[in-house]
CSV table of C-alpha atoms in Angstrom, one decimal:
chain,number,residue,atom,x,y,z
O,163,MET,CA,14.6,1.5,7.9
O,164,ASN,CA,15.1,4.0,10.7
O,165,TYR,CA,16.6,7.4,9.8
O,166,TYR,CA,18.2,9.5,12.5
O,167,GLY,CA,16.8,12.4,10.6
O,168,SER,CA,17.4,15.7,12.3
O,169,LYS,CA,19.3,14.0,15.1
O,170,PHE,CA,22.3,13.5,12.7
O,171,PRO,CA,24.0,16.8,13.5
O,172,SER,CA,25.0,15.5,16.9
O,173,GLY,CA,27.8,14.0,14.9
O,174,ARG,CA,27.8,10.4,15.9
O,175,SER,CA,25.9,7.3,15.1
O,176,LEU,CA,23.5,5.9,17.6
O,177,ARG,CA,22.9,2.6,15.8
O,178,GLY,CA,20.5,0.3,17.4
O,179,GLN,CA,21.1,-1.4,20.6
O,180,GLY,CA,21.4,-5.1,20.9
O,181,ALA,CA,19.7,-7.6,23.0
O,182,ALA,CA,20.0,-10.9,24.6
O,183,LEU,CA,18.0,-13.6,23.0
O,184,CYS,CA,16.4,-16.1,25.3
O,185,LYS,CA,16.6,-19.9,24.9
O,186,GLU,CA,13.3,-21.5,25.8
O,187,TYR,CA,13.0,-24.1,28.6
O,188,ALA,CA,9.7,-25.9,28.6
O,189,TYR,CA,7.9,-26.8,31.7
O,190,ARG,CA,4.7,-28.3,33.0
O,191,SER,CA,3.0,-25.8,35.3
O,192,LEU,CA,0.8,-27.0,38.1
O,193,VAL,CA,-0.1,-23.7,39.7
O,194,THR,CA,-3.5,-23.9,41.3
O,195,VAL,CA,-4.4,-20.3,41.7
O,196,THR,CA,-3.7,-17.2,39.6
O,197,VAL,CA,-0.8,-15.8,41.6
O,198,HIS,CA,1.7,-14.0,39.5
O,199,LYS,CA,4.8,-13.9,41.6
O,200,ILE,CA,7.3,-16.4,40.3
O,201,VAL,CA,10.8,-17.8,41.0
O,202,PHE,CA,13.3,-18.0,38.1
O,203,SER,CA,15.4,-21.1,38.8
O,204,ARG,CA,17.7,-23.7,37.3
O,205,GLY,CA,16.5,-25.7,34.3
O,206,ALA,CA,13.3,-23.7,33.7
O,207,LYS,CA,12.4,-20.3,32.7
O,208,PHE,CA,9.6,-19.8,35.2
O,209,GLY,CA,9.4,-22.1,38.2
O,210,ILE,CA,11.4,-24.6,40.2
O,211,TYR,CA,13.3,-27.6,38.7
O,212,ASN,CA,13.3,-30.8,40.7
O,213,PRO,CA,16.7,-32.6,40.0
O,214,VAL,CA,15.3,-35.9,41.2
O,215,THR,CA,12.2,-36.2,39.0
O,216,ARG,CA,13.6,-34.0,36.3
O,217,LYS,CA,10.3,-32.2,36.3
O,218,MET,CA,9.3,-28.7,37.2
O,219,VAL,CA,6.5,-28.4,39.7
O,220,ILE,CA,5.1,-25.0,40.8
O,221,ALA,CA,2.5,-24.5,43.5
O,222,ASN,CA,1.2,-21.6,45.5
O,223,SER,CA,2.6,-21.0,49.0
O,224,ASP,CA,-0.1,-19.5,51.3
O,225,SER,CA,2.6,-18.2,53.7
O,226,THR,CA,4.6,-16.1,51.2
O,227,ASN,CA,2.2,-15.7,48.3
O,228,THR,CA,5.1,-16.7,46.0
O,229,LEU,CA,5.4,-19.6,43.6
O,230,VAL,CA,7.5,-22.4,45.1
O,231,SER,CA,8.0,-26.1,44.6
O,232,LEU,CA,6.1,-28.0,47.3
O,233,ASP,CA,8.0,-31.2,46.3
O,234,ASP,CA,11.4,-29.6,47.0
O,235,TYR,CA,10.1,-27.9,50.1
O,236,ASN,CA,9.0,-31.2,51.5
O,237,ASN,CA,12.2,-32.8,50.6
O,238,GLY,CA,14.3,-30.2,52.4
O,239,GLY,CA,14.8,-28.0,49.5
O,240,PHE,CA,17.9,-27.2,47.5
O,241,LYS,CA,19.7,-24.1,46.4
O,242,CYS,CA,18.0,-22.6,43.4
O,243,LYS,CA,19.8,-20.8,40.6
O,244,ALA,CA,18.3,-18.6,37.9
O,245,ILE,CA,18.7,-19.2,34.2
O,246,TRP,CA,19.7,-16.1,32.3
O,247,ALA,CA,20.2,-15.8,28.6
O,248,SER,CA,22.6,-13.4,26.9
O,249,HIS,CA,23.5,-13.5,23.2
O,250,GLN,CA,22.3,-17.1,23.2
O,251,GLN,CA,24.8,-18.1,26.0
O,252,ILE,CA,23.2,-19.5,29.2
O,253,ARG,CA,24.7,-18.5,32.4
O,254,GLU,CA,23.8,-19.2,36.1
O,255,ALA,CA,23.0,-16.4,38.6
O,256,PRO,CA,21.6,-16.2,42.1
O,257,THR,CA,17.9,-16.8,42.6
O,258,HIS,CA,15.6,-13.8,41.8
O,259,GLU,CA,11.9,-13.4,42.5
O,260,HIS,CA,9.9,-11.4,40.0
O,261,TRP,CA,6.4,-10.5,39.3
O,262,LEU,CA,4.3,-11.1,36.2
O,263,ILE,CA,1.6,-8.5,35.9
O,264,PRO,CA,-1.8,-9.4,34.4
O,265,THR,CA,-3.0,-6.9,31.8
O,266,ALA,CA,-6.2,-6.2,30.0
O,267,LEU,CA,-4.7,-7.5,26.7
O,268,ARG,CA,-6.0,-10.9,25.7
O,269,VAL,CA,-4.2,-13.8,24.2
O,270,PRO,CA,-5.4,-14.5,20.7
O,271,GLU,CA,-7.8,-17.5,20.5
O,272,ASP,CA,-6.4,-20.0,18.1
O,273,SER,CA,-8.0,-23.4,17.5
O,274,SER,CA,-4.6,-24.9,16.7
O,275,VAL,CA,-3.1,-24.0,20.1
O,276,ARG,CA,-5.1,-25.0,23.1
O,277,LEU,CA,-4.3,-22.9,26.1
O,278,GLU,CA,-4.8,-25.8,28.5
O,279,ASP,CA,-2.1,-27.8,26.6
O,280,THR,CA,0.6,-25.2,27.0
O,281,ASP,CA,4.0,-26.3,28.4
O,282,ASN,CA,5.7,-22.9,28.4
O,283,SER,CA,3.9,-19.7,29.1
O,284,CYS,CA,4.1,-16.3,30.8
O,285,SER,CA,0.5,-16.8,31.8
O,286,PRO,CA,-0.9,-18.6,34.9
O,287,SER,CA,-1.1,-22.3,34.8
O,288,ARG,CA,-3.4,-24.8,33.2
O,289,THR,CA,-5.4,-25.2,36.4
O,290,SER,CA,-6.0,-21.5,36.7
O,291,SER,CA,-9.2,-20.0,35.5
O,292,SER,CA,-9.8,-19.9,31.8
O,293,GLU,CA,-10.2,-16.2,31.9
O,294,ALA,CA,-6.8,-15.7,33.5
O,295,LEU,CA,-5.2,-18.0,30.8
O,296,ARG,CA,-6.5,-15.6,28.2
O,297,LEU,CA,-4.8,-12.5,29.6
O,298,VAL,CA,-1.4,-11.4,28.5
O,299,HIS,CA,1.0,-11.2,31.5
O,300,LEU,CA,4.0,-8.9,31.4
O,301,PRO,CA,7.2,-8.9,33.4
O,302,THR,CA,8.0,-6.1,35.9
O,303,GLU,CA,10.7,-3.6,35.1
O,304,SER,CA,13.0,-5.4,37.6
O,305,SER,CA,12.7,-8.8,35.9
O,306,PRO,CA,15.8,-10.1,34.0
O,307,TYR,CA,13.4,-11.2,31.3
O,308,THR,CA,12.2,-8.8,28.7
O,309,VAL,CA,8.7,-8.2,27.3
O,310,ASP,CA,9.5,-9.9,24.0
O,311,GLU,CA,11.1,-12.9,25.7
O,312,CYS,CA,8.0,-13.3,27.9
O,313,LEU,CA,5.6,-13.0,25.0
O,314,GLY,CA,7.6,-15.5,23.1
O,315,ASN,CA,6.6,-18.1,25.8
O,316,VAL,CA,2.9,-17.7,25.2
O,317,PRO,CA,2.1,-20.5,22.7
O,318,ALA,CA,-0.8,-18.7,20.9
O,319,ILE,CA,1.3,-15.6,20.4
O,320,ARG,CA,4.3,-17.6,19.3
O,321,GLN,CA,2.2,-19.7,16.9
O,322,ARG,CA,0.7,-16.6,15.3
O,323,CYS,CA,4.1,-15.1,15.0
O,324,SER,CA,5.5,-18.2,13.4
O,325,ASP,CA,2.6,-18.4,10.9
O,326,LEU,CA,3.1,-14.8,9.9
O,327,LEU,CA,6.9,-15.0,9.4
O,328,GLU,CA,6.8,-18.3,7.6
O,329,SER,CA,4.0,-17.2,5.1
O,330,GLY,CA,6.4,-15.1,2.9
O,331,THR,CA,6.2,-11.5,1.8
O,332,ARG,CA,3.5,-10.2,-0.6
O,333,HIS,CA,5.0,-7.6,-2.9
O,334,TYR,CA,2.9,-4.7,-4.3
O,335,HIS,CA,4.0,-3.0,-7.5
O,336,ALA,CA,2.6,-0.6,-10.2
O,337,SER,CA,0.4,-3.3,-11.8
O,338,SER,CA,-1.1,-4.5,-8.5
O,339,PRO,CA,-4.9,-4.2,-8.6
O,340,ALA,CA,-5.4,-3.6,-4.9
O,341,ARG,CA,-5.9,0.0,-3.7
O,342,ILE,CA,-3.0,0.5,-1.4
O,343,LEU,CA,-2.8,3.0,1.5
O,344,TYR,CA,0.9,3.2,2.3
O,345,VAL,CA,2.2,4.6,5.7
O,346,ALA,CA,5.8,5.8,5.8
O,347,GLN,CA,8.1,6.1,8.8
O,348,GLY,CA,6.8,8.8,11.2
O,349,GLU,CA,3.2,8.6,9.8
O,350,VAL,CA,-0.1,7.3,10.9
O,351,ALA,CA,-3.2,6.7,8.8
O,352,TYR,CA,-6.9,5.8,9.5
O,353,ALA,CA,-9.2,4.2,7.0
O,354,VAL,CA,-12.4,2.2,6.6
O,355,PRO,CA,-12.9,-0.6,4.0
O,356,ARG,CA,-14.5,1.6,1.3
O,357,GLN,CA,-11.4,3.8,1.1
O,358,CYS,CA,-8.7,1.1,0.3
O,359,ASP,CA,-8.2,-2.6,0.0
O,360,VAL,CA,-4.9,-2.9,1.9
O,361,ILE,CA,-3.1,-0.7,4.5
O,362,VAL,CA,0.6,-1.3,4.7
O,363,SER,CA,3.9,0.0,6.0
O,364,ASP,CA,7.4,-1.5,5.2
O,365,LYS,CA,11.1,-0.8,5.5
O,366,ALA,CA,11.1,-1.4,9.2
O,367,THR,CA,14.3,-2.7,10.8
O,368,THR,CA,14.4,-1.4,14.4
O,369,CYS,CA,11.2,0.5,13.7
O,370,HIS,CA,7.8,-1.1,14.7
O,371,VAL,CA,4.7,-1.2,12.5
O,372,LEU,CA,1.5,-1.0,14.6
O,373,ILE,CA,-1.9,-1.8,13.1
O,374,LEU,CA,-5.2,-1.5,15.1
O,375,LYS,CA,-8.6,-2.7,13.9
O,376,SER,CA,-11.7,-2.0,15.9
O,377,VAL,CA,-15.2,-3.5,15.1
O,378,SER,CA,-18.7,-3.1,16.4
O,379,ASP,CA,-22.3,-3.7,15.3
O,380,HIS,CA,-23.0,0.0,14.9
O,381,ALA,CA,-20.1,1.3,12.8
O,382,ALA,CA,-17.9,0.3,9.9
O,383,PRO,CA,-14.6,-1.3,11.0
O,384,LEU,CA,-11.9,1.2,11.5
O,385,VAL,CA,-8.2,0.4,10.8
O,386,SER,CA,-5.2,2.5,11.7
O,387,CYS,CA,-1.5,2.0,10.9
O,388,ALA,CA,1.5,3.7,12.3
O,389,HIS,CA,5.3,3.4,11.6
O,390,ILE,CA,7.0,4.0,14.9
O,391,ASP,CA,10.8,4.8,15.1
O,392,GLY,CA,11.2,5.4,18.9
O,393,ASP,CA,9.6,5.4,22.3
O,394,ARG,CA,8.6,9.1,22.3
O,395,TYR,CA,5.1,8.9,20.8
O,396,GLU,CA,2.8,8.1,23.8
O,397,THR,CA,0.6,11.0,22.9
O,398,CYS,CA,0.2,9.8,19.4
O,399,ILE,CA,-0.6,6.2,20.3
O,400,ARG,CA,-3.1,7.5,22.8
O,401,ASP,CA,-4.7,9.6,20.1
O,402,MET,CA,-5.0,6.5,17.9
O,403,PHE,CA,-7.0,4.8,20.6
O,404,ARG,CA,-9.1,7.9,21.2
O,405,ARG,CA,-10.0,8.0,17.5
O,406,HIS,CA,-11.1,4.4,17.6
O,407,GLN,CA,-13.2,5.1,20.7
O,408,THR,CA,-14.9,8.1,19.0
O,409,HIS,CA,-15.6,6.0,15.9
O,410,HIS,CA,-17.5,3.5,18.0
O,411,GLU,CA,-18.8,5.8,20.7
O,412,GLU,CA,-22.4,4.7,20.1
O,413,SER,CA,-21.6,1.0,20.5
O,414,ALA,CA,-21.4,-1.0,23.7
O,415,ASP,CA,-19.9,-4.1,22.0
O,416,ALA,CA,-16.7,-2.8,20.3
O,417,GLU,CA,-13.7,-5.0,20.1
O,418,MET,CA,-10.1,-4.1,19.3
O,419,ASP,CA,-7.4,-6.2,17.6
O,420,ILE,CA,-3.7,-5.2,17.9
O,421,HIS,CA,-1.0,-6.3,15.5
O,422,ILE,CA,2.7,-5.3,15.9
O,423,MET,CA,5.7,-6.3,13.8
O,424,GLY,CA,9.3,-4.9,13.9
O,425,GLY,CA,12.6,-4.9,15.5
O,426,PHE,CA,15.3,-7.6,15.9
O,427,GLY,CA,18.2,-8.3,18.1
O,428,ASP,CA,20.1,-5.3,17.0
O,429,GLU,CA,23.5,-4.4,18.4
O,430,HIS,CA,22.5,-1.9,21.1
O,431,GLY,CA,19.0,-2.8,21.9
O,432,ALA,CA,17.1,-0.1,20.1
O,433,SER,CA,14.4,-2.6,19.0
O,434,ARG,CA,13.9,-3.9,22.5
O,435,VAL,CA,13.4,-0.4,23.9
O,436,ILE,CA,10.6,0.2,21.5
O,437,THR,CA,9.0,-3.2,22.1
O,438,SER,CA,9.0,-2.8,25.8
O,439,TRP,CA,7.6,0.7,25.7
O,440,LEU,CA,5.0,0.0,23.1
O,441,VAL,CA,3.6,-3.2,24.5
O,442,ARG,CA,3.4,-1.8,28.0
O,443,LEU,CA,1.6,1.3,26.7
O,444,LEU,CA,-0.8,-0.8,24.7
O,445,ALA,CA,-1.6,-2.8,27.8
O,446,ALA,CA,-2.3,0.3,29.8
O,447,LEU,CA,-4.6,1.6,27.0
O,448,ALA,CA,-6.4,-1.7,26.8
O,449,LYS,CA,-7.4,-1.2,30.5
O,450,GLU,CA,-8.2,2.5,30.1
O,451,THR,CA,-10.5,1.9,27.1
O,452,GLN,CA,-12.5,-1.1,28.5
O,453,PRO,CA,-15.7,1.0,28.8
O,454,VAL,CA,-15.7,1.0,25.0
O,455,PHE,CA,-13.7,-2.0,23.9
O,456,HIS,CA,-14.8,-5.0,26.0
O,457,THR,CA,-12.0,-7.1,24.6
O,458,THR,CA,-8.6,-5.9,23.3
O,459,THR,CA,-6.6,-8.8,21.7
O,460,LEU,CA,-2.9,-8.9,21.0
O,461,GLY,CA,-3.5,-10.7,17.7
O,462,THR,CA,0.1,-10.4,16.3
O,463,CYS,CA,3.3,-9.7,18.1
O,464,ALA,CA,6.3,-10.4,15.9
O,465,VAL,CA,8.8,-8.1,17.6
O,466,THR,CA,12.5,-8.0,18.5
O,467,SER,CA,13.6,-11.6,19.4
O,468,LEU,CA,10.4,-13.0,17.9
O,469,ASN,CA,11.4,-11.3,14.6
O,470,HIS,CA,15.1,-12.0,14.7
O,471,CYS,CA,17.0,-13.8,11.9
O,472,ASN,CA,20.5,-15.3,12.3
O,473,ASP,CA,20.7,-16.9,8.9
O,474,SER,CA,22.1,-13.8,7.1
O,475,LYS,CA,25.6,-12.4,7.4
O,476,TYR,CA,24.5,-9.9,10.0
O,477,PRO,CA,21.6,-10.1,12.5
O,478,SER,CA,18.5,-8.8,10.8
O,479,PRO,CA,14.7,-8.8,11.0
O,480,ILE,CA,12.7,-11.5,9.3
O,481,GLY,CA,9.7,-9.3,8.7
O,482,ARG,CA,10.1,-5.7,7.5
O,483,GLY,CA,6.6,-4.8,6.4
O,484,LEU,CA,3.2,-5.5,7.7
O,485,ALA,CA,-0.1,-5.1,5.9
O,486,MET,CA,-3.8,-5.8,6.6
O,487,GLU,CA,-6.6,-6.6,4.3
O,488,MET,CA,-9.3,-4.1,5.1
O,489,GLU,CA,-12.3,-6.4,4.7
O,490,SER,CA,-11.0,-9.6,6.3
O,491,GLY,CA,-8.7,-8.1,8.8
O,492,ARG,CA,-6.0,-10.6,7.8
O,493,VAL,CA,-2.4,-9.5,8.4
O,494,PHE,CA,0.6,-10.5,6.4
O,495,LEU,CA,4.2,-9.5,5.5
O,496,ALA,CA,4.3,-7.1,2.7
O,497,SER,CA,6.6,-4.7,0.7
O,498,CYS,CA,5.8,-1.9,-1.7
O,499,ASP,CA,7.4,-0.3,-4.7
O,500,THR,CA,7.6,3.5,-4.7
O,501,ALA,CA,4.9,3.3,-7.5
O,502,VAL,CA,2.3,2.3,-4.9
O,503,ALA,CA,3.6,4.1,-1.9
O,504,GLY,CA,1.4,7.1,-2.5
O,505,PRO,CA,2.1,10.7,-3.6
O,506,ASN,CA,5.3,12.7,-2.9
O,507,THR,CA,7.2,10.1,-1.0
O,508,VAL,CA,10.4,12.2,-1.1
O,509,LEU,CA,8.7,15.2,0.6
O,510,ARG,CA,7.3,12.8,3.2
O,511,SER,CA,10.8,11.5,3.9
O,512,VAL,CA,12.1,15.1,4.2
O,513,ARG,CA,9.8,15.5,7.2
O,514,LEU,CA,12.1,13.0,9.1
O,515,TRP,CA,14.8,15.6,8.8
O,516,ALA,CA,12.7,18.6,9.9
O,517,PRO,CA,13.0,20.0,13.4
O,518,GLN,CA,10.0,19.3,15.7
O,519,ALA,CA,9.0,20.9,19.0
O,520,GLN,CA,8.0,17.4,20.1
O,521,PRO,CA,8.0,14.0,18.4
O,522,ARG,CA,4.7,13.2,16.7
O,523,LEU,CA,3.3,10.9,14.1
O,524,HIS,CA,1.9,12.8,11.2
O,525,VAL,CA,-1.7,11.9,10.2
O,526,ILE,CA,-1.8,11.5,6.4
O,527,HIS,CA,-5.3,9.9,5.9
O,528,GLU,CA,-8.5,9.9,7.8
O,529,ALA,CA,-11.6,7.7,7.8
O,530,HIS,CA,-14.0,10.6,7.3
O,531,ARG,CA,-12.1,12.2,4.4
O,532,ASP,CA,-10.8,10.6,1.3
O,533,GLY,CA,-7.3,11.5,0.2
O,534,ILE,CA,-3.8,11.8,1.5
O,535,ILE,CA,-2.8,15.1,3.1
O,536,ILE,CA,0.7,16.4,3.7
O,537,ARG,CA,0.4,19.1,6.3
O,538,PRO,CA,2.9,22.0,6.1
O,539,PHE,CA,6.2,21.7,8.0
O,540,ALA,CA,9.2,23.9,8.1
O,541,TYR,CA,12.5,22.6,6.9
O,542,LYS,CA,15.9,23.9,5.6
O,543,PRO,CA,19.3,22.5,4.8
O,544,PHE,CA,21.3,21.8,7.9
O,545,ALA,CA,25.0,22.8,8.1
O,546,ASP,CA,26.6,19.4,7.3
O,547,ILE,CA,24.2,18.3,4.5
O,548,GLY,CA,26.9,18.7,1.8
O,549,THR,CA,29.4,16.6,3.8
O,550,LEU,CA,26.7,14.0,4.3
O,551,LEU,CA,25.9,13.8,0.6
O,552,ALA,CA,29.6,13.5,-0.2
O,553,LEU,CA,30.1,10.4,2.0
O,554,PRO,CA,30.4,7.0,0.4
O,555,ASP,CA,27.5,4.6,0.9
O,556,ASP,CA,29.1,2.7,3.8
O,557,LEU,CA,29.7,5.8,5.8
O,558,LEU,CA,26.3,7.3,4.9
O,559,LEU,CA,24.7,4.1,6.3
O,560,THR,CA,26.8,4.3,9.5
O,561,TYR,CA,25.7,7.9,10.3
O,562,THR,CA,22.1,7.8,9.2
O,563,SER,CA,20.7,4.4,10.0
O,564,THR,CA,20.0,2.6,13.3
O,565,SER,CA,20.7,-0.7,11.6
O,566,PRO,CA,23.3,-0.1,8.8
O,567,ASP,CA,24.2,-3.7,8.4
O,568,CYS,CA,20.7,-4.8,7.3
O,569,GLU,CA,19.3,-1.9,5.3
O,570,GLN,CA,17.9,-2.7,1.9
O,571,ASP,CA,19.9,-2.0,-1.3
O,572,ASP,CA,17.9,1.2,-2.1
O,573,PHE,CA,18.5,2.9,1.2
O,574,CYS,CA,21.3,5.1,0.2
O,575,GLY,CA,19.8,6.1,-3.1
O,576,ALA,CA,16.5,7.0,-1.5
O,577,LEU,CA,18.3,9.0,1.2
O,578,ARG,CA,20.4,10.9,-1.2
O,579,GLU,CA,17.2,11.9,-3.2
O,580,THR,CA,15.7,13.1,0.1
O,581,LEU,CA,18.7,15.1,1.1
O,582,ARG,CA,19.0,16.8,-2.3
O,583,PHE,CA,15.3,17.8,-2.1
O,584,LEU,CA,16.0,19.2,1.3
O,585,GLN,CA,19.0,21.1,0.0
O,586,THR,CA,17.5,22.5,-3.2
O,587,VAL,CA,13.7,22.9,-2.7
O,588,PRO,CA,12.6,25.6,-0.2
O,589,ALA,CA,9.7,24.9,2.0
O,590,ALA,CA,8.0,28.1,0.9
O,591,SER,CA,7.9,26.8,-2.7
O,592,VAL,CA,6.0,23.7,-1.5
O,593,PHE,CA,3.6,25.0,1.2
O,594,GLY,CA,3.3,28.7,0.2
O,595,PRO,CA,5.1,31.8,1.5
O,596,ASP,CA,3.6,31.5,5.0
O,597,LEU,CA,3.8,27.7,5.1
O,598,GLY,CA,0.1,27.5,5.4
O,599,GLN,CA,-1.0,25.5,2.4
O,600,PRO,CA,-1.3,21.7,2.9
O,601,LEU,CA,-1.0,19.4,-0.1
O,602,VAL,CA,-4.1,17.2,-0.7
O,603,TYR,CA,-4.1,14.3,-3.1
O,604,ARG,CA,-6.9,12.0,-4.2
O,605,ARG,CA,-6.9,8.8,-6.3
O,606,THR,CA,-7.5,9.4,-9.9
O,607,GLY,CA,-10.1,6.7,-10.0
O,608,ARG,CA,-11.9,4.2,-7.8
O,609,LEU,CA,-9.3,1.6,-8.7
O,610,GLY,CA,-5.6,1.8,-8.9
O,611,ASN,CA,-2.8,3.7,-7.1
O,612,ARG,CA,-2.4,6.9,-9.0
O,613,TRP,CA,-2.9,10.1,-7.1
O,614,MET,CA,-3.6,13.7,-8.2
O,615,LEU,CA,-2.9,16.9,-6.4
O,616,VAL,CA,-6.2,18.7,-5.8
O,617,ARG,CA,-5.0,21.6,-3.7
């Protein structure tokens, strides 16, 4: 789910933007050094295809510092062409040279996928150093290949993604015994294991769910979860990392695990914009925070083309909700009934329709303080709210969702409830006359998912 919220009055739908999906072409890489400039060519995603041997051989050229085929060079060469993928149709285009940039993000270590056995990767080759193999490499802005397509060619990432998406969705409801901390669109929450059993966010279509877990020998593990609906939240994501740094500031051995899920091959590419922005930002933050986190691992990356489903009537995401078990750190697909989504979910949805000076993720839970907090915000009915409420469901979807063809059945009902609250309940009656009174809720017991307003 991704509401346009206060952006609706512009009067037109900006439904998500769609993306080319890349068909994989395996190769056997023989690069002998960790050089990251590559040639996209016929028959392979990264490297030169030899039409005689039907193999792809890549080696380093000392003269140009690019990756070229020594076999083809010695045999007089041939005219290379690039493989492009667009909407699952392969077309040929002139040769392009592009850079893969090594980052401080690490590929997840997975005993079932040996890095040295990879046939298809956006990392350096099997004969490169083992350290280089364990670094995530991202394409430059000029590359015809996108971040998600490139990550989909890293076997360990692809395997983790496949394991996640094939494991099924765990559903939480009123009788579920686990203590749930639910994060809605536009929110971020921080917690330690004593505060909840599972942290979760769902209803993501073009939105992305980001979960960070940091551990060290001198502090309890800290987990944060954010539900991100655009590429305008750099300050908020940086603040997430800063809080993790502060939590482990007395440690010299902290480690960070990153898990991302969301997006699909939507019509106008909204998902891909978020994926590219978010992964690149996380790579930059991994480098900047190395003094505290000596390793930052991209543990899960089920995004855009890696989360795309073609089996339904319309393109849609496979996974819509991501959760983490606080103690084990295990991530899995999840969904939640309203009964376990925490207090005052309607008011929290109203926040998406409130004007903001600048986009930000709202902190609803903190590791040093028990309870969910809804901080005051100003809102009032906008001019066309009555018109919007009068629309039939199909038009309401068109004008309010970035992905109207794949929203869940309760989307319109929940949205109408939110708009009626916005229309009939003044902000002053919720947060006080001067809008200065936050709402604070605490669990009614150590177990369960009932919350009580305490102030």
